[in-house]
């Protein structure tokens, strides 16, 4: 068994506190070491533990929420993407508050936190899930396809916002620790300024600010960008976090055109059903 194929957990507990993007409330997530093959799970209030997989998704409107009964946690996707991208398999996430902290709107602070936590190899082989044939979800302008591959995970993402400064952006990346940390993790959440009023009226984006998102207005971007194509990179981050909900490391390629959390979660559901371990 090679060291690289061993499952990994965090070497020591770490935690982060911050504002929730949608509720605006102060939230905290504490990452604790977990047993081999435990996967990622969320410990919510009153002893409720929710596995980090698609069977426990309770909402995919603008962000992905997991829950069980009365207990739920929102905005899990950036943390899940960071755990997948940084190849940390088993973690218990203790959550205080209704959401995972939004940090700076990207996964960069989670990557830094995971580096601070350190890695502990667990001596148990990492499981990979493979597909026998391609899986398609969605249709029309928004669709995704997952295809079998021999090693690792590659993501292709296309976004199109015609008539805006974003236009059409495409990204192709292989998910390795270094490429994830460099190319995908730093890309922040964005919001169309004209949509913000509507989102707030629906009780969303209450914690959104220039601290954790960048804006797209009729005149162009509001605030400085980290990448000229930060929009498509953030969509790749969301896609990875949602695909991680299939519950194992997927070996293959995913191409998503105009993805949304709803589409990503549908894909994760199909992958969970069809992946062969
Ligand atoms: Zn996001």
Coordinates of C-alpha atoms and ligand atoms in Angstrom, one line a residue:
X1 CA 0.0 0.0 0.0
X2 CA 1.5 3.3 -1.0
X3 CA 1.4 6.2 1.5
X4 CA -0.3 8.4 -1.1
X5 CA -3.3 6.1 -1.2
X6 CA -3.9 6.1 2.6
X7 CA -6.8 7.8 4.0
X8 CA -6.0 11.1 5.8
X9 CA -7.5 13.0 8.7
X10 CA -6.5 16.2 10.4
X11 CA -3.6 15.8 12.8
X12 CA -5.1 18.2 15.4
X13 CA -8.4 20.0 15.9
X14 CA -8.7 23.5 14.3
X15 CA -11.5 25.9 14.2
X16 CA -12.8 29.0 12.5
X17 CA -15.4 31.6 13.3
X18 CA -17.1 34.0 11.0
X19 CA -20.3 35.4 9.5
X20 CA -22.7 33.2 7.7
X21 CA -23.3 34.4 4.2
X22 CA -27.0 34.0 4.1
X23 CA -28.1 34.6 7.7
X24 CA -25.4 37.1 8.7
X25 CA -25.1 35.3 12.1
X26 CA -21.7 34.5 13.7
X27 CA -21.0 30.8 13.1
X28 CA -18.2 28.5 14.1
X29 CA -16.8 25.3 12.6
X30 CA -14.4 23.0 14.4
X31 CA -12.6 20.3 12.5
X32 CA -11.7 17.3 14.5
X33 CA -9.9 14.1 13.6
X34 CA -12.1 11.2 12.6
X35 CA -11.7 7.4 12.3
X36 CA -10.7 5.8 9.0
X37 CA -13.7 5.5 6.6
X38 CA -15.8 7.8 8.7
X39 CA -15.9 10.3 5.9
X40 CA -16.9 13.9 6.5
X41 CA -19.7 14.4 9.0
X42 CA -21.3 17.4 10.7
X43 CA -22.1 17.5 14.4
X44 CA -24.9 19.9 14.9
X45 CA -26.7 20.9 18.1
X46 CA -28.1 18.3 20.5
X47 CA -26.0 15.4 19.5
X48 CA -27.2 15.3 15.9
X49 CA -24.6 14.0 13.4
X50 CA -25.3 14.4 9.7
X51 CA -23.1 12.6 7.2
X52 CA -21.7 14.8 4.5
X53 CA -23.4 13.1 1.6
X54 CA -26.2 13.9 -0.8
X55 CA -28.7 11.7 1.1
X56 CA -28.8 14.5 3.7
X57 CA -29.1 17.5 1.4
X58 CA -32.1 19.6 2.6
X59 CA -31.7 22.6 0.3
X60 CA -29.7 23.5 -2.8
X61 CA -31.1 27.0 -3.3
X62 CA -28.1 29.3 -3.9
X63 CA -26.1 27.2 -1.4
X64 CA -26.1 23.6 -0.2
X65 CA -27.5 22.8 3.2
X66 CA -27.4 19.4 5.0
X67 CA -29.7 18.4 7.8
X68 CA -31.7 15.9 9.7
X69 CA -35.0 16.6 11.5
X70 CA -34.9 20.1 12.9
X71 CA -31.1 20.5 12.7
X72 CA -29.5 21.8 9.6
X73 CA -26.3 23.6 8.5
X74 CA -26.1 25.8 5.4
X75 CA -23.3 26.7 3.0
X76 CA -21.3 23.5 3.4
X77 CA -19.9 23.5 -0.2
X78 CA -16.7 25.5 0.2
X79 CA -15.5 23.6 3.2
X80 CA -16.4 20.3 1.4
X81 CA -14.5 21.4 -1.7
X82 CA -11.5 22.3 0.5
X83 CA -11.5 18.9 2.2
X84 CA -11.9 17.1 -1.2
X85 CA -9.3 19.3 -2.9
X86 CA -6.8 19.0 -0.1
X87 CA -7.4 15.2 0.1
X88 CA -8.6 15.0 3.7
X89 CA -11.0 12.1 3.9
X90 CA -12.2 11.8 7.5
X91 CA -13.2 14.8 9.6
X92 CA -15.9 15.6 12.1
X93 CA -17.1 19.1 11.7
X94 CA -18.6 20.5 14.9
X95 CA -20.9 23.4 13.9
X96 CA -22.2 26.2 16.0
X97 CA -24.7 28.4 14.3
X98 CA -26.9 28.0 11.2
X99 CA -24.1 28.0 8.6
X100 CA -20.5 27.2 7.9
X101 CA -18.6 30.6 8.2
X102 CA -18.3 32.3 4.8
X103 CA -14.7 33.4 5.4
X104 CA -13.7 35.6 2.5
X105 CA -16.2 33.9 0.2
X106 CA -13.7 31.4 -1.1
X107 CA -12.1 28.2 0.2
X108 CA -8.7 29.8 0.8
X109 CA -9.1 30.1 4.5
X110 CA -10.2 26.5 4.8
X111 CA -7.1 25.4 2.8
X112 CA -4.9 27.5 5.2
X113 CA -6.8 26.0 8.2
X114 CA -6.2 22.4 6.9
X115 CA -2.5 23.2 6.5
X116 CA -2.4 24.5 10.0
X117 CA -4.2 21.3 11.2
X118 CA -1.6 19.1 9.5
X119 CA -2.3 15.7 7.9
X120 CA -2.4 12.3 9.6
X121 CA -2.2 9.2 7.3
X122 CA -4.4 6.5 8.8
X123 CA -3.0 3.3 7.3
X124 CA -6.3 2.4 5.6
X125 CA -6.6 2.4 1.8
X126 CA -8.5 5.3 0.3
X127 CA -11.6 4.3 -1.6
X128 CA -12.2 5.6 -5.1
X129 CA -15.5 5.4 -6.9
X130 CA -15.6 4.5 -10.6
X131 CA -18.3 4.8 -13.3
X132 CA -19.1 2.1 -15.8
X133 CA -20.6 4.6 -18.2
X134 CA -21.2 8.3 -18.6
X135 CA -23.9 10.0 -16.4
X136 CA -25.8 12.9 -17.6
X137 CA -28.0 15.3 -15.6
X138 CA -29.9 18.5 -16.4
X139 CA -30.8 19.6 -19.9
X140 CA -31.3 22.6 -22.1
X141 CA -28.9 25.4 -21.1
X142 CA -27.7 23.8 -17.8
X143 CA -26.4 20.3 -17.8
X144 CA -23.5 18.2 -16.5
X145 CA -21.9 14.9 -17.6
X146 CA -19.6 12.7 -15.6
X147 CA -17.4 10.2 -17.5
X148 CA -15.2 7.3 -16.4
X149 CA -11.5 7.9 -16.1
X150 CA -8.4 6.1 -15.0
X151 CA -7.0 8.3 -12.2
X152 CA -7.9 11.4 -10.3
X153 CA -10.6 13.9 -11.0
X154 CA -10.7 16.5 -13.8
X155 CA -13.3 19.3 -13.9
X156 CA -14.5 21.3 -16.9
X157 CA -16.8 24.2 -16.3
X158 CA -18.5 26.7 -18.6
X159 CA -20.5 29.7 -17.5
X160 CA -22.4 32.1 -19.6
X161 CA -23.9 35.4 -18.5
X162 CA -24.7 37.1 -21.7
X163 CA -25.0 40.9 -21.7
X164 CA -22.8 41.2 -18.6
X165 CA -19.1 41.8 -18.0
X166 CA -18.7 38.0 -17.3
X167 CA -19.8 36.8 -20.7
X168 CA -18.6 33.3 -21.4
X169 CA -15.8 31.8 -19.3
X170 CA -14.4 28.2 -19.4
X171 CA -12.1 26.3 -17.0
X172 CA -10.4 22.9 -17.2
X173 CA -8.5 21.7 -14.2
X174 CA -7.2 18.5 -12.7
X175 CA -8.0 18.3 -9.0
X176 CA -4.6 17.9 -7.2
X177 CA -3.8 19.5 -3.9
X178 CA -1.5 22.1 -5.4
X179 CA -3.7 23.0 -8.4
X180 CA -6.8 23.1 -6.2
X181 CA -5.1 25.5 -3.7
X182 CA -3.8 27.7 -6.5
X183 CA -6.4 27.7 -9.2
X184 CA -9.8 27.1 -7.5
X185 CA -9.7 27.6 -3.8
X186 CA -9.1 31.4 -3.9
X187 CA -12.1 32.2 -6.2
X188 CA -14.8 34.1 -4.2
X189 CA -18.5 34.1 -4.2
X190 CA -20.1 36.6 -6.4
X191 CA -23.5 38.3 -6.7
X192 CA -25.3 40.3 -9.4
X193 CA -26.0 43.6 -7.8
X194 CA -29.5 43.8 -9.3
X195 CA -30.4 40.4 -7.7
X196 CA -29.3 41.4 -4.2
X197 CA -32.5 43.1 -3.2
X198 CA -34.5 40.1 -4.2
X199 CA -32.1 37.7 -2.4
X200 CA -32.3 39.8 0.8
X201 CA -36.1 39.9 0.5
X202 CA -36.0 36.0 0.5
X203 CA -33.8 36.1 3.6
X204 CA -30.6 35.2 1.7
X205 CA -27.3 37.0 1.4
X206 CA -27.8 38.9 4.7
X207 CA -24.2 38.4 5.6
X208 CA -22.9 39.2 2.1
X209 CA -20.5 42.1 1.8
X210 CA -17.3 43.1 0.1
X211 CA -15.6 41.1 2.8
X212 CA -16.9 37.8 1.4
X213 CA -18.1 38.4 -2.1
X214 CA -17.5 40.5 -5.2
X215 CA -20.3 42.2 -7.1
X216 CA -21.2 42.2 -10.8
X217 CA -23.1 45.4 -11.8
X218 CA -24.2 46.9 -15.0
X219 CA -21.0 48.9 -15.3
X220 CA -18.8 45.9 -14.6
X221 CA -17.2 44.2 -11.6
X222 CA -17.5 45.9 -8.2
X223 CA -14.2 45.5 -6.4
X224 CA -10.9 44.0 -7.5
X225 CA -10.8 40.5 -8.9
X226 CA -8.3 37.7 -7.9
X227 CA -8.5 36.2 -11.3
X228 CA -9.9 37.7 -14.6
X229 CA -12.1 34.5 -14.7
X230 CA -12.9 34.4 -11.0
X231 CA -16.6 33.6 -11.8
X232 CA -15.9 30.3 -13.5
X233 CA -13.3 29.3 -11.0
X234 CA -15.8 29.9 -8.2
X235 CA -18.3 27.8 -10.1
X236 CA -15.7 25.0 -10.2
X237 CA -15.3 25.4 -6.4
X238 CA -19.0 25.0 -5.9
X239 CA -19.1 22.0 -8.3
X240 CA -16.3 20.2 -6.5
X241 CA -17.9 20.8 -3.1
X242 CA -21.2 19.4 -4.3
X243 CA -19.7 16.5 -6.2
X244 CA -17.9 15.6 -2.9
X245 CA -21.4 14.8 -1.6
X246 CA -21.3 11.6 -3.6
X247 CA -19.4 10.3 -0.6
X248 CA -16.3 8.9 -2.1
X249 CA -13.4 10.2 -4.3
X250 CA -14.7 10.0 -7.9
X251 CA -12.2 8.9 -10.5
X252 CA -13.1 10.5 -13.8
X253 CA -14.1 13.7 -15.5
X254 CA -17.0 16.1 -14.8
X255 CA -18.0 18.7 -17.3
X256 CA -20.7 21.2 -16.2
X257 CA -22.3 23.8 -18.4
X258 CA -24.0 26.7 -16.6
X259 CA -24.1 24.7 -13.3
X260 CA -26.2 25.5 -10.3
X261 CA -26.2 23.9 -6.9
X262 CA -29.4 22.1 -7.9
X263 CA -27.7 20.6 -10.9
X264 CA -24.5 19.7 -9.0
X265 CA -26.5 18.0 -6.2
X266 CA -28.5 16.0 -8.9
X267 CA -25.1 14.9 -10.3
X268 CA -23.9 13.9 -6.9
X269 CA -27.0 11.9 -6.3
X270 CA -26.5 10.0 -9.6
X271 CA -22.9 9.5 -8.9
X272 CA -23.7 8.1 -5.4
X273 CA -26.2 5.7 -7.0
X274 CA -23.9 4.5 -9.8
X275 CA -20.4 4.6 -8.6
X276 CA -18.7 1.3 -8.2
X277 CA -16.2 1.2 -5.4
Ligands
LIG1 ZN1 -19.9 29.1 -3.6

